[in-house]
Short mmCIF file of C-alpha atoms and ligand atoms in Angstrom, two decimals:
data_model
loop_
_atom_site.label_atom_id
_atom_site.label_comp_id
_atom_site.label_asym_id
_atom_site.label_seq_id
_atom_site.Cartn_x
_atom_site.Cartn_y
_atom_site.Cartn_z
CA UNK K 1 -203.60 -22.46 -45.36
CA UNK K 2 -202.39 -23.00 -48.85
CA UNK K 3 -198.55 -22.40 -47.11
CA UNK K 4 -199.42 -25.52 -44.70
CA UNK K 5 -199.82 -27.93 -47.39
CA UNK K 6 -197.31 -26.65 -49.15
CA UNK K 7 -194.93 -27.34 -46.11
CA UNK K 8 -196.54 -30.42 -44.96
CA UNK K 9 -195.95 -31.74 -49.27
CA UNK K 10 -192.02 -31.12 -49.14
CA UNK K 11 -191.78 -32.32 -45.16
CA UNK K 12 -193.95 -36.00 -47.38
CA UNK K 13 -191.91 -35.40 -50.50
CA UNK K 14 -188.10 -35.04 -47.83
CA UNK K 15 -189.53 -38.12 -45.89
CA UNK K 16 -189.72 -40.38 -48.62
CA UNK K 17 -186.97 -39.31 -49.95
CA UNK K 18 -185.22 -40.14 -46.35
CA UNK K 19 -187.03 -43.42 -46.52
CA UNK K 20 -184.91 -44.31 -49.99
CA UNK K 21 -181.72 -43.14 -49.10
CA UNK K 22 -180.13 -45.41 -46.70
CA UNK K 23 -176.52 -44.91 -43.73
CA UNK K 24 -175.08 -47.66 -43.98
CA UNK K 25 -172.17 -49.07 -42.35
CA UNK K 26 -169.51 -51.61 -42.83
CA UNK K 27 -166.61 -52.97 -40.74
CA UNK K 28 -163.37 -53.83 -42.28
CA UNK K 29 -159.94 -55.17 -41.42
CA UNK K 30 -156.90 -52.40 -41.72
CA UNK K 31 -154.21 -53.45 -43.44
CA UNK K 32 -151.57 -51.88 -46.38
CA UNK K 33 -154.12 -49.55 -48.24
CA UNK K 34 -157.25 -51.80 -48.25
CA UNK K 35 -159.69 -48.78 -46.12
CA UNK K 36 -158.69 -45.54 -48.69
CA UNK K 37 -158.81 -47.70 -50.94
CA UNK K 38 -162.68 -48.53 -49.98
CA UNK K 39 -163.15 -45.13 -49.17
CA UNK K 40 -162.60 -44.30 -52.51
CA UNK K 41 -164.68 -47.33 -54.02
CA UNK K 42 -167.23 -46.24 -51.55
CA UNK K 43 -167.61 -42.20 -52.43
CA UNK K 44 -168.61 -43.72 -55.68
CA UNK K 45 -171.18 -45.51 -54.28
CA UNK K 46 -172.91 -42.88 -52.63
CA UNK K 47 -172.63 -41.27 -55.58
CA UNK K 48 -174.73 -43.05 -57.53
CA UNK K 49 -176.95 -44.58 -55.15
CA UNK K 50 -178.10 -42.37 -52.64
CA UNK K 51 -177.01 -44.45 -49.63
CA UNK K 52 -173.86 -43.54 -47.11
CA UNK K 53 -171.96 -45.53 -45.85
CA UNK K 54 -169.85 -45.11 -43.23
CA UNK K 55 -166.25 -47.51 -42.53
CA UNK K 56 -166.12 -48.87 -38.78
CA UNK K 57 -162.10 -49.87 -38.78
CA UNK K 58 -161.15 -54.03 -37.34
CA UNK K 59 -157.64 -54.13 -36.50
CA UNK K 60 -155.52 -55.74 -38.88
CA UNK K 61 -155.23 -59.72 -37.16
CA UNK K 62 -158.46 -61.35 -39.15
CA UNK K 63 -158.72 -63.48 -35.28
CA UNK K 64 -159.27 -59.94 -33.75
CA UNK K 65 -161.77 -59.40 -36.26
CA UNK K 66 -163.08 -63.21 -36.31
CA UNK K 67 -163.20 -62.21 -31.90
CA UNK K 68 -164.90 -58.95 -32.25
CA UNK K 69 -167.30 -59.74 -35.50
CA UNK K 70 -169.08 -63.00 -33.43
CA UNK K 71 -169.72 -61.21 -30.29
CA UNK K 72 -170.78 -58.06 -32.06
CA UNK K 73 -173.35 -61.15 -33.70
CA UNK K 74 -173.95 -63.33 -31.33
CA UNK K 75 -175.68 -59.60 -29.79
CA UNK K 76 -177.93 -58.96 -32.38
CA UNK K 77 -175.25 -55.56 -33.17
CA UNK K 78 -177.62 -53.51 -35.65
CA UNK K 79 -174.92 -51.20 -36.30
CA UNK K 80 -172.73 -53.22 -38.28
CA UNK K 81 -174.93 -54.06 -41.67
CA UNK K 82 -172.16 -55.49 -44.51
CA UNK K 83 -169.37 -57.66 -42.69
CA UNK K 84 -165.94 -58.09 -44.75
CA UNK K 85 -165.29 -61.74 -43.75
CA UNK K 86 -162.60 -63.90 -44.31
CA UNK K 87 -162.77 -67.36 -46.63
CA UNK K 88 -162.82 -69.88 -43.79
CA UNK K 89 -165.78 -67.86 -41.62
CA UNK K 90 -168.33 -69.01 -44.16
CA UNK K 91 -169.80 -72.18 -41.86
CA UNK K 92 -169.02 -70.81 -38.55
CA UNK K 93 -170.86 -67.32 -39.44
CA UNK K 94 -173.51 -69.05 -41.65
CA UNK K 95 -176.51 -68.47 -39.14
CA UNK K 96 -176.37 -64.93 -38.65
CA UNK K 97 -176.33 -63.86 -42.84
CA UNK K 98 -178.66 -63.32 -45.10
CA UNK K 99 -178.94 -65.75 -47.81
CA UNK K 100 -177.72 -64.25 -51.08
CA UNK K 101 -178.43 -66.52 -53.60
CA UNK K 102 -181.83 -64.56 -54.96
CA UNK K 103 -180.02 -61.22 -54.53
CA UNK K 104 -176.55 -62.58 -56.67
CA UNK K 105 -178.19 -65.40 -59.11
CA UNK K 106 -177.41 -63.07 -62.29
CA UNK K 107 -173.71 -62.28 -60.93
CA UNK K 108 -172.73 -65.01 -59.48
CA UNK K 109 -171.86 -66.77 -61.97
CA UNK K 110 -169.19 -64.31 -63.01
CA UNK K 111 -167.31 -65.84 -60.56
CA UNK K 112 -165.04 -68.56 -59.36
CA UNK K 113 -167.26 -71.23 -58.95
CA UNK K 114 -164.44 -72.88 -56.28
CA UNK K 115 -165.07 -69.28 -54.29
CA UNK K 116 -168.15 -69.24 -54.39
CA UNK K 117 -168.65 -72.92 -53.35
CA UNK K 118 -166.42 -71.82 -50.34
CA UNK K 119 -169.38 -69.81 -48.96
CA UNK K 120 -172.14 -71.60 -49.71
CA UNK K 121 -173.41 -73.74 -46.54
CA UNK K 122 -175.93 -75.63 -46.29
CA UNK K 123 -177.26 -74.69 -49.99
CA UNK K 124 -176.43 -71.31 -48.83
CA UNK K 125 -174.40 -68.23 -50.61
CA UNK K 126 -173.18 -67.20 -46.95
CA UNK K 127 -170.73 -64.01 -48.65
CA UNK K 128 -170.51 -62.46 -52.01
CA UNK K 129 -165.91 -62.95 -53.42
CA UNK K 130 -164.52 -59.57 -53.09
CA UNK K 131 -161.14 -60.46 -54.12
CA UNK K 132 -158.72 -63.72 -53.80
CA UNK K 133 -155.26 -63.95 -51.41
CA UNK K 134 -152.62 -66.43 -53.02
CA UNK K 135 -149.35 -65.73 -51.10
CA UNK K 136 -146.39 -64.61 -52.43
CA UNK K 137 -142.07 -65.31 -51.87
CA UNK K 138 -140.40 -61.78 -52.45
CA UNK K 139 -137.14 -62.05 -53.27
CA UNK K 140 -135.39 -58.89 -54.02
CA UNK K 141 -133.62 -59.63 -57.85
CA UNK K 142 -130.87 -56.50 -57.40
CA UNK K 143 -129.69 -58.84 -54.03
CA UNK K 144 -129.82 -62.51 -55.61
CA UNK K 145 -128.13 -60.92 -59.54
CA UNK K 146 -125.05 -59.24 -56.03
CA UNK K 147 -124.54 -63.35 -54.60
CA UNK K 148 -124.96 -64.78 -58.19
CA UNK K 149 -128.17 -66.50 -56.61
CA UNK K 150 -131.15 -68.11 -58.40
CA UNK K 151 -135.21 -67.99 -56.99
CA UNK K 152 -135.18 -70.96 -54.81
CA UNK K 153 -137.68 -73.55 -55.46
CA UNK K 154 -137.01 -75.66 -52.16
CA UNK K 155 -137.14 -73.82 -48.39
CA UNK K 156 -133.55 -75.83 -47.85
CA UNK K 157 -132.76 -73.72 -50.97
CA UNK K 158 -133.54 -70.87 -49.34
CA UNK K 159 -132.35 -71.08 -45.97
CA UNK K 160 -129.37 -72.12 -47.32
CA UNK K 161 -129.63 -68.41 -50.05
CA UNK K 162 -131.10 -66.50 -46.86
CA UNK K 163 -128.52 -66.80 -44.87
CA UNK K 164 -125.71 -66.43 -47.17
CA UNK K 165 -126.69 -62.93 -48.56
CA UNK K 166 -128.20 -61.82 -44.73
CA UNK K 167 -124.03 -63.07 -43.11
CA UNK K 168 -122.41 -60.82 -46.46
CA UNK K 169 -124.88 -57.73 -46.06
CA UNK K 170 -124.05 -57.63 -42.67
CA UNK K 171 -120.72 -58.11 -42.88
CA UNK K 172 -119.97 -55.81 -46.02
CA UNK K 173 -121.98 -53.19 -43.37
CA UNK K 174 -125.95 -53.95 -44.18
CA UNK K 175 -126.55 -55.06 -39.39
CA UNK K 176 -130.21 -54.76 -40.44
CA UNK K 177 -130.76 -57.53 -43.41
CA UNK K 178 -132.72 -59.99 -42.74
CA UNK K 179 -132.63 -63.63 -44.70
CA UNK K 180 -136.10 -64.34 -44.52
CA UNK K 181 -139.04 -62.34 -42.54
CA UNK K 182 -143.32 -64.64 -42.83
CA UNK K 183 -145.51 -64.55 -40.48
CA UNK K 184 -144.83 -66.37 -37.45
CA UNK K 185 -147.28 -64.66 -34.07
CA UNK K 186 -150.26 -66.58 -32.77
CA UNK K 187 -152.85 -65.90 -35.02
CA UNK K 188 -154.69 -67.07 -38.25
CA UNK K 189 -151.19 -66.10 -39.99
CA UNK K 190 -149.43 -68.93 -38.85
CA UNK K 191 -152.00 -71.12 -39.08
CA UNK K 192 -151.49 -70.68 -43.04
CA UNK K 193 -147.95 -69.59 -43.04
CA UNK K 194 -147.71 -73.69 -41.46
CA UNK K 195 -149.49 -74.99 -43.70
CA UNK K 196 -148.05 -73.94 -46.72
CA UNK K 197 -144.14 -75.71 -45.10
CA UNK K 198 -146.25 -78.92 -43.91
CA UNK K 199 -148.03 -79.21 -47.14
CA UNK K 200 -145.34 -78.64 -49.53
CA UNK K 201 -143.94 -81.39 -47.38
CA UNK K 202 -145.90 -83.84 -48.58
CA UNK K 203 -147.30 -83.47 -44.63
CA UNK K 204 -151.01 -83.24 -45.98
CA UNK K 205 -153.20 -80.54 -44.53
CA UNK K 206 -154.17 -80.11 -40.48
CA UNK K 207 -157.04 -82.11 -41.28
CA UNK K 208 -157.87 -83.45 -44.73
CA UNK K 209 -160.34 -82.80 -46.82
CA UNK K 210 -162.56 -85.71 -45.42
CA UNK K 211 -162.48 -84.82 -41.16
CA UNK K 212 -159.34 -87.71 -41.21
CA UNK K 213 -157.64 -86.36 -38.74
CA UNK K 214 -153.47 -85.93 -40.03
CA UNK K 215 -151.14 -83.80 -38.91
CA UNK K 216 -149.59 -86.00 -36.29
CA UNK K 217 -146.66 -87.19 -38.97
CA UNK K 218 -143.47 -87.44 -39.69
CA UNK K 219 -142.80 -85.00 -42.76
CA UNK K 220 -145.30 -82.73 -40.45
CA UNK K 221 -142.83 -82.59 -38.35
CA UNK K 222 -139.17 -82.01 -40.47
CA UNK K 223 -140.95 -79.11 -41.67
CA UNK K 224 -142.14 -77.64 -38.40
CA UNK K 225 -138.35 -77.47 -37.11
CA UNK K 226 -137.38 -76.36 -40.48
CA UNK K 227 -139.42 -73.72 -39.34
CA UNK K 228 -137.89 -73.36 -36.07
CA UNK K 229 -134.21 -73.29 -36.99
CA UNK K 230 -135.25 -70.03 -39.75
CA UNK K 231 -135.68 -68.33 -36.09
CA UNK K 232 -132.70 -66.30 -34.36
CA UNK K 233 -130.71 -67.86 -37.98
CA UNK K 234 -131.97 -65.94 -41.35
CA UNK K 235 -135.46 -65.53 -39.59
CA UNK K 236 -134.99 -62.14 -36.27
CA UNK K 237 -136.05 -63.66 -33.26
CA UNK K 238 -139.10 -61.16 -33.06
CA UNK K 239 -140.57 -62.65 -36.14
CA UNK K 240 -142.46 -65.25 -33.50
CA UNK K 241 -144.11 -61.33 -33.06
CA UNK K 242 -144.71 -60.34 -36.86
CA UNK K 243 -148.25 -60.24 -39.01
CA UNK K 244 -148.44 -59.06 -42.03
CA UNK K 245 -147.98 -55.79 -41.60
CA UNK K 246 -144.31 -56.65 -39.33
CA UNK K 247 -142.97 -58.05 -42.30
CA UNK K 248 -143.60 -55.59 -44.96
CA UNK K 249 -142.46 -53.18 -42.44
CA UNK K 250 -139.01 -54.78 -42.61
CA UNK K 251 -139.40 -56.07 -46.37
CA UNK K 252 -140.60 -52.39 -47.45
CA UNK K 253 -137.40 -50.79 -45.63
CA UNK K 254 -135.12 -53.06 -47.19
CA UNK K 255 -134.03 -55.47 -45.08
CA UNK K 256 -134.78 -59.01 -45.45
CA UNK K 257 -133.52 -60.48 -48.67
CA UNK K 258 -137.01 -62.66 -48.96
CA UNK K 259 -141.12 -62.43 -47.44
CA UNK K 260 -143.48 -64.49 -47.02
CA UNK K 261 -146.98 -61.95 -47.98
CA UNK K 262 -149.76 -61.41 -49.88
CA UNK K 263 -149.62 -60.27 -53.74
CA UNK K 264 -151.41 -56.81 -51.50
CA UNK K 265 -147.02 -56.41 -51.00
CA UNK K 266 -146.39 -55.85 -54.08
CA UNK K 267 -148.18 -52.82 -55.18
CA UNK K 268 -146.88 -51.57 -51.74
CA UNK K 269 -143.22 -51.99 -52.74
CA UNK K 270 -143.79 -50.42 -56.42
CA UNK K 271 -144.84 -46.94 -53.99
CA UNK K 272 -142.63 -44.05 -54.38
CA UNK K 273 -142.26 -44.07 -50.53
CA UNK K 274 -140.70 -48.09 -50.45
CA UNK K 275 -136.85 -48.57 -50.15
CA UNK K 276 -136.73 -51.66 -52.70
CA UNK K 277 -139.72 -50.46 -55.35
CA UNK K 278 -138.04 -51.84 -58.67
CA UNK K 279 -135.89 -54.15 -56.59
CA UNK K 280 -137.63 -57.56 -56.48
CA UNK K 281 -139.98 -60.05 -57.80
CA UNK K 282 -142.12 -62.67 -56.49
CA UNK K 283 -142.84 -66.39 -57.56
CA UNK K 284 -144.21 -68.81 -56.02
CA UNK K 285 -143.32 -70.28 -51.86
CA UNK K 286 -140.48 -72.73 -52.32
CA UNK K 287 -141.98 -76.64 -51.33
CA UNK K 288 -139.97 -79.47 -49.77
CA UNK K 289 -137.81 -81.65 -50.35
CA UNK K 290 -139.85 -84.34 -53.17
CA UNK K 291 -143.13 -81.84 -52.22
CA UNK K 292 -144.96 -79.37 -54.26
CA UNK K 293 -145.50 -75.34 -52.88
CA UNK K 294 -148.66 -75.03 -51.53
CA UNK K 295 -150.08 -71.62 -50.97
CA UNK K 296 -152.78 -71.57 -48.48
CA UNK K 297 -156.04 -69.62 -49.64
CA UNK K 298 -157.22 -67.03 -48.80
CA UNK K 299 -159.26 -64.22 -49.65
CA UNK K 300 -162.22 -61.58 -48.42
CA UNK K 301 -166.29 -61.70 -48.82
CA UNK K 302 -168.41 -59.47 -48.24
CA UNK K 303 -171.88 -60.80 -46.12
CA UNK K 304 -175.43 -58.69 -44.98
CA UNK K 305 -176.27 -58.98 -41.51
CA UNK K 306 -179.36 -60.68 -40.47
CA UNK K 307 -179.73 -57.22 -38.27
CA UNK K 308 -179.89 -55.44 -40.47
CA UNK K 309 -182.78 -52.08 -40.68
CA UNK K 310 -181.44 -51.70 -44.30
CA UNK K 311 -180.49 -54.80 -46.18
CA UNK K 312 -182.17 -54.28 -49.92
CA UNK K 313 -179.55 -51.55 -49.84
CA UNK K 314 -176.61 -53.69 -47.71
CA UNK K 315 -177.16 -56.05 -51.02
CA UNK K 316 -176.88 -52.83 -53.59
CA UNK K 317 -173.43 -52.31 -51.88
CA UNK K 318 -172.04 -56.04 -51.75
CA UNK K 319 -173.49 -55.44 -55.47
CA UNK K 320 -171.42 -52.78 -55.82
CA UNK K 321 -168.10 -53.90 -54.25
CA UNK K 322 -167.84 -57.29 -55.44
CA UNK K 323 -168.31 -56.49 -59.25
CA UNK K 324 -165.69 -56.61 -62.15
CA UNK K 325 -165.53 -52.68 -62.47
CA UNK K 326 -164.87 -51.98 -59.44
CA UNK K 327 -162.36 -55.88 -59.06
CA UNK K 328 -161.00 -54.12 -61.68
CA UNK K 329 -160.38 -50.97 -60.03
CA UNK K 330 -158.88 -52.61 -56.32
CA UNK K 331 -156.57 -54.71 -58.48
CA UNK K 332 -154.80 -52.10 -60.23
CA UNK K 333 -155.23 -49.83 -56.94
CA UNK K 334 -153.55 -52.41 -54.99
CA UNK K 335 -152.65 -55.59 -56.66
CA UNK K 336 -155.46 -58.02 -54.18
CA UNK K 337 -156.03 -60.48 -56.83
CA UNK K 338 -160.12 -60.26 -58.35
CA UNK K 339 -162.20 -63.42 -57.61
CA UNK K 340 -163.20 -63.11 -61.35
CA UNK K 341 -161.06 -65.08 -63.83
CA UNK K 342 -162.73 -62.90 -66.75
CA UNK K 343 -160.14 -59.96 -65.17
CA UNK K 344 -156.91 -62.12 -65.49
CA UNK K 345 -157.03 -61.68 -68.89
CA UNK K 346 -157.82 -57.33 -68.52
CA UNK K 347 -154.61 -55.93 -71.09
CA UNK K 348 -154.50 -52.86 -68.02
CA UNK K 349 -153.64 -54.97 -65.18
CA UNK K 350 -152.01 -57.35 -67.60
CA UNK K 351 -149.33 -54.40 -67.79
CA UNK K 352 -149.90 -52.70 -64.44
CA UNK K 353 -149.87 -55.17 -62.14
CA UNK K 354 -147.65 -57.90 -63.33
CA UNK K 355 -148.19 -59.98 -60.58
CA UNK K 356 -151.98 -60.15 -60.52
CA UNK K 357 -151.46 -61.22 -64.01
CA UNK K 358 -149.28 -64.16 -63.12
CA UNK K 359 -151.28 -65.01 -60.19
CA UNK K 360 -154.72 -66.99 -61.37
CA UNK K 361 -153.01 -70.24 -61.77
CA UNK K 362 -151.70 -70.05 -57.88
CA UNK K 363 -154.78 -69.27 -56.56
CA UNK K 364 -156.60 -71.12 -58.65
CA UNK K 365 -154.62 -74.40 -57.29
CA UNK K 366 -154.00 -72.94 -53.53
CA UNK K 367 -154.00 -75.61 -50.51
CA UNK K 368 -157.57 -74.89 -48.14
CA UNK K 369 -156.93 -75.14 -44.74
CA UNK K 370 -159.49 -77.18 -43.21
CA UNK K 371 -162.71 -75.12 -42.44
CA UNK K 372 -165.29 -76.81 -44.35
CA UNK K 373 -164.48 -80.55 -43.03
CA UNK K 374 -163.91 -79.50 -39.37
CA UNK K 375 -167.65 -76.99 -39.85
CA UNK K 376 -167.95 -74.28 -36.97
CA UNK K 377 -164.75 -76.02 -34.87
CA UNK K 378 -162.65 -74.48 -37.30
CA UNK K 379 -162.01 -71.19 -35.23
CA UNK K 380 -161.12 -73.22 -31.91
CA UNK K 381 -158.53 -76.06 -34.65
CA UNK K 382 -156.92 -72.88 -35.92
CA UNK K 383 -156.05 -72.17 -32.67
CA UNK K 384 -155.08 -75.53 -31.41
CA UNK K 385 -152.77 -75.82 -34.65
CA UNK K 386 -150.76 -72.04 -34.57
CA UNK K 387 -150.14 -72.70 -30.51
CA UNK K 388 -148.80 -75.60 -31.68
CA UNK K 389 -146.48 -73.97 -34.30
CA UNK K 390 -146.15 -71.40 -32.37
CA UNK K 391 -144.22 -73.35 -29.07
CA UNK K 392 -141.92 -74.90 -31.51
CA UNK K 393 -140.61 -72.10 -33.47
CA UNK K 394 -140.38 -70.70 -29.93
CA UNK K 395 -138.51 -73.99 -29.41
CA UNK K 396 -141.00 -74.65 -26.87
CA UNK K 397 -140.91 -78.86 -27.24
CA UNK K 398 -139.93 -79.95 -30.32
CA UNK K 399 -141.93 -80.72 -33.27
CA UNK K 400 -143.75 -84.09 -33.22
CA UNK K 401 -143.59 -83.73 -28.98
CA UNK K 402 -146.02 -80.43 -30.08
CA UNK K 403 -147.49 -82.35 -32.97
CA UNK K 404 -148.65 -85.52 -30.21
CA UNK K 405 -150.62 -83.46 -28.90
CA UNK K 406 -152.16 -81.42 -30.94
CA UNK K 407 -153.38 -84.23 -31.69
CA UNK K 408 -155.44 -85.99 -28.65
CA UNK K 409 -157.23 -82.21 -28.61
CA UNK K 410 -158.11 -82.72 -31.86
CA UNK K 411 -159.62 -85.81 -31.01
CA UNK K 412 -161.24 -84.49 -27.64
CA UNK K 413 -162.69 -81.55 -29.71
CA UNK K 414 -163.84 -83.32 -33.00
CA UNK K 415 -165.33 -86.62 -30.53
CA UNK K 416 -167.51 -88.83 -32.86
CA UNK K 417 -167.68 -85.56 -36.42
CA UNK K 418 -166.65 -82.70 -36.38
C1 LIG G 1 -155.02 -63.20 -45.41
C2 LIG G 1 -156.34 -64.00 -45.98
C3 LIG G 1 -156.89 -63.68 -45.55
C4 LIG G 1 -156.02 -64.82 -43.69
C5 LIG G 1 -155.32 -63.97 -43.29
C6 LIG G 1 -154.03 -64.11 -42.07
O1 LIG G 1 -155.89 -61.59 -45.29
O2 LIG G 1 -156.30 -63.40 -47.28
O3 LIG G 1 -157.94 -65.75 -45.49
O4 LIG G 1 -157.69 -65.67 -43.29
O5 LIG G 1 -154.56 -63.00 -44.16
O6 LIG G 1 -153.28 -63.40 -41.62
#
């Protein structure tokens, strides 16, 4: 009798324990060392909280991730508690996520107000900032020095320098050398790159913050035609299939003079296995003639699914991963930009990740994609835009013709309002 009572009590105790310790799952795309770094932080969270967390790994492309998440969320998937979300998704996925306003009240003020704003839809805090993103022009210091060139401030200078160094290196026996690599595949990444070419040439932001379709203009066409001229000359023809990791692959094996990429490539480029370790630096992207450098605003956030059965534990996890401690560790380990402005003054970050420390103003002045004005239709807007850019790069019609067709498509999509 006593024995069974004790057994029941023990069972009861362990049952209570089991009910408190949640088994969570977080879904995230795999780029660079992101998943490895996330696992390390989850291990620390598991230790501190008693919960366990599984990672569901997604492909690298944000476009592929978005498609999968939209399917899962519309099917009410209960298997994923926390989603790592792109900065552009908040208006489209808002209805599927928990409002984090109350849960994050005491910590949200640590983060950049502009990013928090981008994750707030009709007063609902849809996701918390994990890290910010704003691209750089990576350049080979050694090669610029060898040929007596300076870091290009305009796209025309970049084109010329890339061409000259590429040709001379090839003539000297380095047949694999390319002038410039970027993201030319037909996906969200091309929207970022093409927006930068256009905005920095005075061609606007595709759709203005007020919701007006502005993309069909001569400055925008000029920028796209310029990029078309790079394909097969300073950039390999294969750039039409490159996303971030493919560009980094070429760059990190030492086969490009310039690369457009996000800050994560800084840390990896300086890794022990990198052929360009210590040979490169990063600067703001060039501008068009008479234009101003434009960096597309990127970044990732964490959202809690409204279908999660462990919302409280999921919120605890989000708080842990977005905290100053975790963001500092992430910046040191992967050169991801903190969304917490105070961390840009951190002595360790300044010493170990100089790009991060330098990049505060670049991300603060970055050019947003038109996800706010186009609301739930952003994905289609972006898809039509990157398709027009992709066709132009591939030589299927010139930029003016493709932008004219794009404007008509966007007008149909908009109808009377977004
Ligand atoms: C980076 C950015 C993200 C963007 C993506 C495009 O991951 O952080 O905002 O959508 O690149 O490939």
